[in-house]
Every structure is written in C-alpha cells, then in structure tokens.
Coordinates of C-alpha atoms in Angstrom, one line a residue:
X1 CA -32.7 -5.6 -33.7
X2 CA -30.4 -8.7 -33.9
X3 CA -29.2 -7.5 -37.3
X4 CA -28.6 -4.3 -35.6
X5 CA -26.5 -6.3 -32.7
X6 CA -24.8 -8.0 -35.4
X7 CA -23.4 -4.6 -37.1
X8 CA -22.0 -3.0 -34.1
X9 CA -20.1 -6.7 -33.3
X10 CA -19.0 -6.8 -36.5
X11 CA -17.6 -2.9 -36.3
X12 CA -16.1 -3.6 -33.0
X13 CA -14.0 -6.9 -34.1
X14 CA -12.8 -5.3 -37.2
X15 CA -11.6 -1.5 -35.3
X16 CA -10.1 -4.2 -32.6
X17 CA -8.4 -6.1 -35.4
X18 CA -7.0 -2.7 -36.8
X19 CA -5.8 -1.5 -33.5
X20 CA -4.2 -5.1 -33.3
X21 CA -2.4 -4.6 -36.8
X22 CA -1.0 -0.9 -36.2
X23 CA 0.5 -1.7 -32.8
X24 CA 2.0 -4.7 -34.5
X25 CA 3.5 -2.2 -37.3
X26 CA 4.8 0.3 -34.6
X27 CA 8.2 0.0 -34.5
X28 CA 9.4 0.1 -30.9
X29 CA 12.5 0.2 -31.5
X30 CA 12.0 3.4 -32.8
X31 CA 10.1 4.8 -29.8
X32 CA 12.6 3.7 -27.1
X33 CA 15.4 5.6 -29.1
X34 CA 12.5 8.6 -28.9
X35 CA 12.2 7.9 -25.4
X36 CA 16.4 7.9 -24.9
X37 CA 17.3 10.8 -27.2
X38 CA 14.7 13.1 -25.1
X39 CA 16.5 11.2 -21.7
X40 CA 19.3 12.6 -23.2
X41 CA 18.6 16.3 -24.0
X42 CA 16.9 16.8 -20.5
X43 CA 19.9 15.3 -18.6
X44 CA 22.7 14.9 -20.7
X45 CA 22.8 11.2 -20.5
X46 CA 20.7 8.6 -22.2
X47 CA 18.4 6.1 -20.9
X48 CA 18.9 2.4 -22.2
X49 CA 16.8 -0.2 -22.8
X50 CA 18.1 -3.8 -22.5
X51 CA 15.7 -4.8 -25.3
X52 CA 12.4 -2.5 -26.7
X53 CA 9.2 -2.2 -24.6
X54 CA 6.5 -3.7 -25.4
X55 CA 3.3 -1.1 -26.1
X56 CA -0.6 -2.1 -25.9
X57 CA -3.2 -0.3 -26.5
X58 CA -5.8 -1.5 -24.0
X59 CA -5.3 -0.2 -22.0
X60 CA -2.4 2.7 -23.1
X61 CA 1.3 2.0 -22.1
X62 CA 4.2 0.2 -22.3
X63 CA 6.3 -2.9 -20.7
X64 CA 9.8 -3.0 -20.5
X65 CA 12.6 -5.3 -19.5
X66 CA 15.8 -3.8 -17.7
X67 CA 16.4 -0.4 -18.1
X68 CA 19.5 1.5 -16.4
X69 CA 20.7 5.1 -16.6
X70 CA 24.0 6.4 -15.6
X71 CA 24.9 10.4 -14.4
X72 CA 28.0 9.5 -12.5
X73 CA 31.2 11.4 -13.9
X74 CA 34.2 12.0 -11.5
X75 CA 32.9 10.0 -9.1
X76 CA 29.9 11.8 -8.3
X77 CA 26.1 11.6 -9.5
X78 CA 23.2 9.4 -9.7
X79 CA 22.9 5.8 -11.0
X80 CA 20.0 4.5 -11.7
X81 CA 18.5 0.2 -13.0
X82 CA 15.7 -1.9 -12.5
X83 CA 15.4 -5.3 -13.4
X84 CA 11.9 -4.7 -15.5
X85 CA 8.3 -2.4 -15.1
X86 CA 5.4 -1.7 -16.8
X87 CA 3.1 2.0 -17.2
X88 CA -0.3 2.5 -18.6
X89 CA -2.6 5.3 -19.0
X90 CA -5.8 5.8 -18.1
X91 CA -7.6 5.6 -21.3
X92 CA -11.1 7.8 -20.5
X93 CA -9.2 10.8 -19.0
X94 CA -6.9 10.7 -22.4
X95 CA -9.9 10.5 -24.7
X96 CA -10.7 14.2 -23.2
X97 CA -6.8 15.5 -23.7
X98 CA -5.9 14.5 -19.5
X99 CA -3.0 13.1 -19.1
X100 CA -3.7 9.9 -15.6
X101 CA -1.2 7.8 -15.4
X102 CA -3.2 5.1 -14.2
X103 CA -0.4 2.3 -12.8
X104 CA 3.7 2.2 -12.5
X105 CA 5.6 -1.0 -11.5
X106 CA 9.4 -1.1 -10.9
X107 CA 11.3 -4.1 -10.3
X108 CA 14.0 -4.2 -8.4
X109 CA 14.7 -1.1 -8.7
X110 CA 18.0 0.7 -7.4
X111 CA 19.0 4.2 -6.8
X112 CA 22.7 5.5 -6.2
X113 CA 23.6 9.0 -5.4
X114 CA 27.0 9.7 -5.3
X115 CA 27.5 13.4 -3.2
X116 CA 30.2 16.1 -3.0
X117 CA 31.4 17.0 0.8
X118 CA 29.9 19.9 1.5
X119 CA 26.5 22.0 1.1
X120 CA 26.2 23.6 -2.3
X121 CA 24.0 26.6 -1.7
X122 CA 20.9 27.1 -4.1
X123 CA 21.1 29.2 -7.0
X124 CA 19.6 32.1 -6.2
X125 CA 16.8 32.2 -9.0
X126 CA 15.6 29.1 -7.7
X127 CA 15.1 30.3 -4.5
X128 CA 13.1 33.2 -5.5
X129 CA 10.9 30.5 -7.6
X130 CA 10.0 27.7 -4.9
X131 CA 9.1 31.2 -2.4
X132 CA 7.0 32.0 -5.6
X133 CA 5.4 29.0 -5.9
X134 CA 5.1 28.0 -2.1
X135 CA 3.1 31.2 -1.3
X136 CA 0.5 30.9 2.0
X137 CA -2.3 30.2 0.9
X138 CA -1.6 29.2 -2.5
X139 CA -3.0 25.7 -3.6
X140 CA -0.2 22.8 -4.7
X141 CA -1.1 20.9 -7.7
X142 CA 0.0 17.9 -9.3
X143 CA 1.7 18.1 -12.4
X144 CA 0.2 14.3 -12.9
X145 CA -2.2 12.2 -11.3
X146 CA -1.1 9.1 -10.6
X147 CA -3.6 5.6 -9.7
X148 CA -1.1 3.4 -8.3
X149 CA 3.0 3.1 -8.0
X150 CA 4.5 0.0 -6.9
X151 CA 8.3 -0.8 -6.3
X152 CA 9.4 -4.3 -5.2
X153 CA 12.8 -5.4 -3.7
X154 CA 14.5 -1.7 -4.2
X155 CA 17.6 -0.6 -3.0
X156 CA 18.8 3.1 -2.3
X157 CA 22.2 3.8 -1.4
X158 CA 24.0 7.4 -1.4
X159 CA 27.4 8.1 -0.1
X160 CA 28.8 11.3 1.1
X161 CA 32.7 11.7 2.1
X162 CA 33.1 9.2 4.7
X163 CA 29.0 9.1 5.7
X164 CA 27.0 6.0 3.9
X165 CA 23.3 5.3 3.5
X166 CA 22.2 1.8 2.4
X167 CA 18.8 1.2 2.1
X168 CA 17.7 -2.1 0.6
X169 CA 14.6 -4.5 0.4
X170 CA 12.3 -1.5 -0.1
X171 CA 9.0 -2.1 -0.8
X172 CA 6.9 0.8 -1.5
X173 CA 3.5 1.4 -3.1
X174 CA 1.2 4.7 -3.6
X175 CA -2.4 4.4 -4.2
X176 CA -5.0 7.0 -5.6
X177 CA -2.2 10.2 -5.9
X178 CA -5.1 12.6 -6.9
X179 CA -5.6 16.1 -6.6
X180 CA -7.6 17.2 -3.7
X181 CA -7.8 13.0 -2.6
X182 CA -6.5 11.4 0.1
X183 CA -3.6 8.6 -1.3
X184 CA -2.4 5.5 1.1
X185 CA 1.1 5.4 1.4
X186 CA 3.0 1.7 2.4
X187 CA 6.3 1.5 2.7
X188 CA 9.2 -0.9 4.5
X189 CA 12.8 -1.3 4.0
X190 CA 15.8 -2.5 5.8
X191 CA 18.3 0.2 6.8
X192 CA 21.9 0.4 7.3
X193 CA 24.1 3.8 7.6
X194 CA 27.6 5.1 8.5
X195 CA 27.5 8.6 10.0
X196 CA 29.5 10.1 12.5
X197 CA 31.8 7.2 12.8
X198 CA 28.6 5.1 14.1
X199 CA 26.9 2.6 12.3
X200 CA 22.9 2.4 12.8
X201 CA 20.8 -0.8 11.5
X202 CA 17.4 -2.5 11.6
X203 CA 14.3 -2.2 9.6
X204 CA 10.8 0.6 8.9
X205 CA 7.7 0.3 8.3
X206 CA 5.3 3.1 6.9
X207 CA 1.9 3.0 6.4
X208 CA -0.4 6.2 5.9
X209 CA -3.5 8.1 4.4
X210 CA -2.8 11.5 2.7
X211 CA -3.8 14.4 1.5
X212 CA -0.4 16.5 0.0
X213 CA -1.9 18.2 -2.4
X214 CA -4.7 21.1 -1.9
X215 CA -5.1 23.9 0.8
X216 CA -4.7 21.7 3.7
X217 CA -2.7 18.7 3.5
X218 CA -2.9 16.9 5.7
X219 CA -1.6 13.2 7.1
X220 CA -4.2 10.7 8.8
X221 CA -3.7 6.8 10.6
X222 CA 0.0 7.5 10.5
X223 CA 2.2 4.6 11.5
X224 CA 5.5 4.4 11.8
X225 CA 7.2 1.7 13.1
X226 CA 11.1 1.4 13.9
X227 CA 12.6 -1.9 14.7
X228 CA 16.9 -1.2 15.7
X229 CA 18.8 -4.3 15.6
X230 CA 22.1 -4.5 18.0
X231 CA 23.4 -1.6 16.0
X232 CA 20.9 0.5 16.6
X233 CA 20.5 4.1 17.6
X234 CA 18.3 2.7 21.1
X235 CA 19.2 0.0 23.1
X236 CA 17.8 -3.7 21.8
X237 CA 16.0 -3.8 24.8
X238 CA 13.9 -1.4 23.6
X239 CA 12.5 -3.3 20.9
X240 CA 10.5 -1.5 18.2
X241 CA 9.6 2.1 18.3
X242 CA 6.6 3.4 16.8
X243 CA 5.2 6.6 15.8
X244 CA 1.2 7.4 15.3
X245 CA -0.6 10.4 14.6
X246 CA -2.7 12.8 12.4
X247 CA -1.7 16.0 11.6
X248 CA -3.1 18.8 8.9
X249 CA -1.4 21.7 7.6
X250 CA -3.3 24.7 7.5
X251 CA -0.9 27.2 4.4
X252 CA -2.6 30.1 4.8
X253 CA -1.8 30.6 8.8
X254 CA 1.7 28.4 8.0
X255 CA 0.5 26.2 11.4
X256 CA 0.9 22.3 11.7
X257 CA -2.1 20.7 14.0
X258 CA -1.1 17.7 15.2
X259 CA -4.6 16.5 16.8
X260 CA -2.6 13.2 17.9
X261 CA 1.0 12.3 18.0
X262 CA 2.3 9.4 19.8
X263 CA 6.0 8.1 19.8
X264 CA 5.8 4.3 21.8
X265 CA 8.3 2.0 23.0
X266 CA 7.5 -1.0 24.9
X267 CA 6.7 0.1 28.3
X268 CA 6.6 3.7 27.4
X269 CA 5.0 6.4 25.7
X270 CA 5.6 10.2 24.7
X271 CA 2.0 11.7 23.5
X272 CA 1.7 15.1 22.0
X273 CA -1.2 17.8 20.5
X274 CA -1.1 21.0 19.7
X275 CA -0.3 23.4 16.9
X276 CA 2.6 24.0 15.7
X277 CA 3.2 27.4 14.1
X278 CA 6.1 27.4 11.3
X279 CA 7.0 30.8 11.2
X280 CA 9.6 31.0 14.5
X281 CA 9.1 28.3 15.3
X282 CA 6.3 28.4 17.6
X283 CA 4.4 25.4 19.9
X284 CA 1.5 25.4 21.9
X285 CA -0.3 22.5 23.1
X286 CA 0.2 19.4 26.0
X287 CA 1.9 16.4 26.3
X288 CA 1.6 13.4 28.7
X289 CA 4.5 11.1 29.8
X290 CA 3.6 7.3 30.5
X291 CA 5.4 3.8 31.3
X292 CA 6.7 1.3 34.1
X293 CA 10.1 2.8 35.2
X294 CA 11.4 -0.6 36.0
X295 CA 10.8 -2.4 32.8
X296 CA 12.6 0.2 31.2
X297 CA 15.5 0.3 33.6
X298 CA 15.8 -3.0 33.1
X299 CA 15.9 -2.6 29.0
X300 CA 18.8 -0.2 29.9
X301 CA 20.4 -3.3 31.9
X302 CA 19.7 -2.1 35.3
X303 CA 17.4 -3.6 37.8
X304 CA 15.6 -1.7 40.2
X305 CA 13.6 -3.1 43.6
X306 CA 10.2 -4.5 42.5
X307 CA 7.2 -2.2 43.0
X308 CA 3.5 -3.2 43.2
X309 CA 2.3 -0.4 41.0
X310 CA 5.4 0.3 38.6
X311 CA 3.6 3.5 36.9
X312 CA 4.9 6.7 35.9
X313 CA 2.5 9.3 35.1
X314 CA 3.0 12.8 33.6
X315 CA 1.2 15.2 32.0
X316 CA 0.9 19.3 31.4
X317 CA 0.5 22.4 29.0
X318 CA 3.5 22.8 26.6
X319 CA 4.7 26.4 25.3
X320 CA 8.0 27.0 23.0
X321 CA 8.3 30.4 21.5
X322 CA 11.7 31.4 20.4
X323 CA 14.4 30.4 22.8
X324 CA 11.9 29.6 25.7
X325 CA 10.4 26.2 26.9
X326 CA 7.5 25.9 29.4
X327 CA 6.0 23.7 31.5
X328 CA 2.7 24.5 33.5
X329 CA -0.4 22.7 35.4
X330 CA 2.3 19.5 34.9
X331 CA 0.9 16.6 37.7
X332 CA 1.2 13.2 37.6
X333 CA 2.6 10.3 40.2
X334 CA 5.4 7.9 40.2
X335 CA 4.2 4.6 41.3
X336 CA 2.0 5.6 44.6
X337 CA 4.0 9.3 44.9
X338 CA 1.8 12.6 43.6
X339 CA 4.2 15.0 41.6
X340 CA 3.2 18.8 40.7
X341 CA 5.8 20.8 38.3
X342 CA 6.4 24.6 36.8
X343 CA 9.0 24.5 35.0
X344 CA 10.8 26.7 32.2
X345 CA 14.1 26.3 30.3
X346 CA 15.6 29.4 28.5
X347 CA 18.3 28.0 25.4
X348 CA 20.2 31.3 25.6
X349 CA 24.0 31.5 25.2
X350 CA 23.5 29.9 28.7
X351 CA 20.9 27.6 29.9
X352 CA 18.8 28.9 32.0
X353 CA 15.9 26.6 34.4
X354 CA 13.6 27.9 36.7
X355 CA 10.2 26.6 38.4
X356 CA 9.5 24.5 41.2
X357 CA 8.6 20.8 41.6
X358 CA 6.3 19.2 44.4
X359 CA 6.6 15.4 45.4
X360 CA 4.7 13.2 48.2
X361 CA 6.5 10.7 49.8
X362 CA 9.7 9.0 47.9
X363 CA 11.2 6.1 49.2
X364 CA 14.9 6.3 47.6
X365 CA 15.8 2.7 47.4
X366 CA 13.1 1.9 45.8
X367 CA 14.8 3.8 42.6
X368 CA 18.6 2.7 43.0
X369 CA 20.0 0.1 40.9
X370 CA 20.3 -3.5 43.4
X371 CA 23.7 -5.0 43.9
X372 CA 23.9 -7.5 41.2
X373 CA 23.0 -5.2 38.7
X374 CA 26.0 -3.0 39.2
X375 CA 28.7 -5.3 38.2
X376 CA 30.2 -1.6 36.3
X377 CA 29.5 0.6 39.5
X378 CA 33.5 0.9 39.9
X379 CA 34.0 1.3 36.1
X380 CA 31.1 3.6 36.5
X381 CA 32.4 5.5 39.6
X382 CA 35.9 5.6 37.9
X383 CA 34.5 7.4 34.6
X384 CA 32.5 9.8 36.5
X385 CA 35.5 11.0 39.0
X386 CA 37.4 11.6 35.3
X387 CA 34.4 13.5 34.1
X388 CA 34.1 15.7 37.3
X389 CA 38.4 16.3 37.1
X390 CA 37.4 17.5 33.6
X391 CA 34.5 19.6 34.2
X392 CA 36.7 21.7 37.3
X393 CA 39.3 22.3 34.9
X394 CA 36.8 23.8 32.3
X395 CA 35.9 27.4 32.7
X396 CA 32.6 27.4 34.6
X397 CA 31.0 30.3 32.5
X398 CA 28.8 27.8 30.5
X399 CA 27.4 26.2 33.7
X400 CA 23.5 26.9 33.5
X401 CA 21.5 29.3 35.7
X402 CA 19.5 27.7 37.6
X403 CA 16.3 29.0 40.3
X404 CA 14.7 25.9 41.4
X405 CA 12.7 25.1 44.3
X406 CA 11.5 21.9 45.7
X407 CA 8.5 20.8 48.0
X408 CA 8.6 17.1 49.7
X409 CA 6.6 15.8 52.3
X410 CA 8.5 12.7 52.9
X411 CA 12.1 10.8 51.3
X412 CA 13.0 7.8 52.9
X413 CA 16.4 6.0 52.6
X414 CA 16.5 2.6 54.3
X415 CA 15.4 2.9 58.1
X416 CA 16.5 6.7 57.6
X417 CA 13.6 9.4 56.8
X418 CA 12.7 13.5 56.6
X419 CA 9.7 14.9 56.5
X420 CA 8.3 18.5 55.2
X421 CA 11.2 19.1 53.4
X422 CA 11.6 22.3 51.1
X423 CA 14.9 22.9 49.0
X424 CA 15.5 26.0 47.0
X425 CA 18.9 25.6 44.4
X426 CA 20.0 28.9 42.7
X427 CA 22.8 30.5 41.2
X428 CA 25.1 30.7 37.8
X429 CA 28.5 29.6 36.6
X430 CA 29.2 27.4 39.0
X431 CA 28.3 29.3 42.0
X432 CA 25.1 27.6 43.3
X433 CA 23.4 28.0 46.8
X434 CA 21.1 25.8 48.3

C-alpha cells in the first residue's frame, strides 16, 4: 500500500513539474497581442497591456498590470484604464467544457464616456431583437457565470454638452452571479454632477441580495442609502436618505410586487406595497405617511410652536391607472387631531382634484412659523406678491379643476375659534366658488 502511496506522489510531482515547465514556455507576450488583436477586431481599437500578464494554471487565469483602452475620436467615446487586476477560472466546471469565471479584480479602475447632444434613436433591427429576446414569460440567462467581481477605488465620469457626471471612489463587489441564484450586490461611491445648471454632491451606499436572472427576479434586503452634502438635491438638514425594500418581478403577468418599500429621512418616512403592473402603467396597493412635523420644519429652517405629541400619521389604499390617482379609506392624525380623506387627482391637459377631507380640532398657531424664525417673511411676502402679479397676467385656462369639500369640528387661531365648520371649493380656470 505504501508503495502504492508512493506511485501516485511520485505521478503527481512530476505532472505538477510539467504543468510548471509549459506555463514557463508559454509566451505571454504572445497571448496579450492575441488578446489585443481580437480587442481590436470587435471594437476597432486595441487593448494595451503596460507589460504581459502573468498566466497560472492553478487555478486557470491570468494577472495583469495596467491595462488601458481608448475609443474616443472627435471628442466623443469611451475611455477606459485600470491601474492592475487579476481573472481565474473555475477549474472543475472547465474540465466538463463550462466556461465559470470564478473571480475578477480591478484596480482603480476608470470609465469615461464622452456623449453626443442628443438622443440617437435605436436601430430598428435591434429593437425587434431585445422585444425578441425579452418576451413574457421567457427565462434570462447568463451568457457567463461569474463567482465574485471586485472593483476598488473606481472612477466613472461621462459628459454630455454642458451636463457632467463624476463619480469617483467606487467600490463595488458582486458575489455568486449564478443562474437561477440569488447574488449580493455592495456598492458605494462619492457622487458629483452638473445638470440643469445645478450642481448635486454627496456620497451612496448600496447593498443587496438578488435574483436577475430566471422567471422571477427578484430584489431582497435592499438598502440604499443617500447622504447629500451642502450641494445636494435635499436640504442638509435632512441628513441621509435611505431606501429599503423587496420587490419580485413576476415576466409572465409583466407586474412588479413590491411587498415592502420604504424611502426614510430622519424624522420621516414614505412606506409603500403593492403591485405594480408594467403594461400602462398601472398601481394598486397602500401607502402610509409618518414623522414629527416640527423636526422637519425645523430641517427646512423654520420653527414651529412646540407640541407634546409632534406626530403625523397617514395612511390609505392607493390606485393609479392611466392618468388617474386615488386615494380611499386614507385616516390618520396630526399630533392629537383625527384626519379622514377621499381624494383623486386626474393629470389631464388640466389637473383635475376632487374628494373631501375631514379634520378634528386644529389649533392654527400651533403650525405657523414663530417670529424669530421668519427673519425672510418680507423677502418672502415680497416674492410671493411678484408671483401672484405673474400668475393674473397668465391666461387662467391651465388653472386646475377643482371639487373639494371639507369637514372640521373645531380651528382655533389665538383666543379666536369656529366650530362645525363645513367648506365646499369648486370650479375651473380660475373661477372658483366657495
């Protein structure tokens, strides 16, 4: 038996010296001319290596130093370099002719895409393909199957006319990118862009389990999280923003079910379920409306009388088909005061609201802004007499329709107070009655 032993460690030193000698022999700089010639004939440009990769066998793959490609001509394109990376197959799927790529790592890579002004539309053949491929019902596949793809210290940056995306610091990494298995997503970066004339700033982080390929993807223990710095699209005050949820996409009905959504700030929070139809599109589901009114007036920089209770309360059944917004069994409170609501929006050529809205009893001041925290009230005032001079002089046929009816069964204002009050608002183009 030890003899035996002895034979098969003897056969197994001298295949691994072998293996040794031929990968020594390759000649890699051979193979990374392969590897830029075929570079080349896909995309017209060729990839370059700034010295040969290094190959093992042991597992399968390759390890390279910088690498750079450039398809920019008359200033527009993509631009591509990373400072170094490594790839490696799996070697038991490749011993049965699969091809599992079993780990990639970039360094530092960077991606620049340099964009026309301007929509080019889709060439009509390819259009007809992806609504080939993307039937209902029909299963997505991976063309590969990846184990693991890390990226460390990227940067993304694309530029369109006078609009500008930066993207830099990102750290990304994909995990278990199987078919018909759920991969875990991690991502962060800091962001920077120019558009519209305004410039937005701050940092992401991304972290999620998925399943994007099969009959129902799907998206599970999503977190999002959205810091803005002073340039950023909310007020600082807000601090982060965060987004959670799961959702799964069923192909064959072409619905979205999001059996949680949340979108957080601190001090507030937007929650919705439902399904989410994609042919239309079409919503059905509720939502619920929570936070402490004067923490976030104060995040907006404006102070309001102090409450005991500070808590805002909404919830209801939500229905969107086509042009049409509803909003039934809505009830919740703000602070101490019940509130009831019906309510639908029409987003026709002109908006249309109708429904009714039932309160208990509001004490008004306790909701205006105090004294020292409207040091702009006269800027203010002065801005909104311009805006109403404006508005007269515009032609009143966009002005919403509006049917609205309101029940109170107390508003207080100081020492002043009415009781039972019932309100009813309707009319169009600026010809209202109440």
């Amino acid at each position: 038996m030890k003899r035996v032993l002895c034979w098969i460690g003897g056969i197994v030193l001298v295949l691994a010296a072998v293996l040794v000698i031929v990968i020594s022999q390759l000649d890699t700089e051979f193979i990374s001319g392969q590897i830029s010639a075929a570079v080349e004939k896909a995309t017209g440009t060729p990839v370059r290596f700034a010295s040969p990769p290094e190959l093992s066998l042991l597992p399968p793959g390759a390890k390279f130093a910088s690498v750079s490609w450039d398809g920019v001509q008359d200033g527009q394109g993509m631009r591509f370099t990373a400072k170094g990376g490594e790839a490696h197959l799996e070697l038991e799927p490749l011993l049965h002719g699969e091809l599992v790529i079993g780990e990639v790592r970039l360094d530092s890579p960077s991606l620049s895409l340099l964009l026309p002004e301007g929509k080019a539309a889709a060439p009509a053949d390819a259009a007809s393909g992806n609504a080939a491929g993307n039937k209902p019902g029909s299963e997505v596949l991976l063309p590969l199957e990846l184990g693991r793809l890390t990226l460390s210290k990227g940067s993304l940056h694309v530029e369109k006319g006078g609009e500008r995306y930066d993207l830099r610091d990102i750290n990304l990494s994909v995990e278990n990118l199987r078919n018909g298995q759920d991969a875990v997503l991690r991502c962060d970066f800091t962001y920077d862009l120019l558009t519209a004339g305004r410039t937005l700033a701050g940092t992401l982080a991304l972290d999620a389990q998925a399943g994007l390929f099969g009959m129902a993807p799907r998206v599970q223990n999503l977190s999002l999280t959205i810091t803005p710095s002073r340039r950023g699209l909310l007020p600082a005050g807000f601090g982060p923003v965060q987004l959670q949820g799961d959702a799964s996409l069923d192909t064959a009905a072409r619905q979205l079910h999001l059996s949680r959504l949340s979108l957080s700030v601190p001090h507030g929070r937007v929650g919705l379920t439902g399904t989410l139809g994609l042919d239309g599109p079409t919503f059905t589901g509720s939502a619920l409306l929570e936070g402490s009114p004067r923490k976030l007036a104060s995040a907006l920089g404006v102070e309001l009388k102090p409450h005991a209770q500070d808590t805002l309360l909404f919830k209801g059944s939500v229905a969107w088909e086509g042009d049409t917004l509803a909003l039934s069994q809505c009830k919740g409170k703000l602070d101490a005061t019940p509130l009831r609501a019906e309510l639908r929006l029409h987003f026709r050529d002109v908006l249309a609201m109708e429904g009714s809205l039932s309160l208990g009893k509001l004490q008004l001041d306790e909701y205006l802004p105090l004294p020292e925290s409207g040091k702009g009230a006269g800027a203010a005032r002065a801005r909104e007499g311009k805006a109403v001079t404006t508005a007269d002089k515009e032609d009143a046929s966009g002005w919403p329709m509006i049917n609205l009816r309101l029940a109170m069964s107390s508003l207080g204002w100081k020492k002043m107070h009415l009781r039972d009050i019932s309100l009813a608002l309707s009319g169009s183009k600026g010809d209202y009655r109440l």
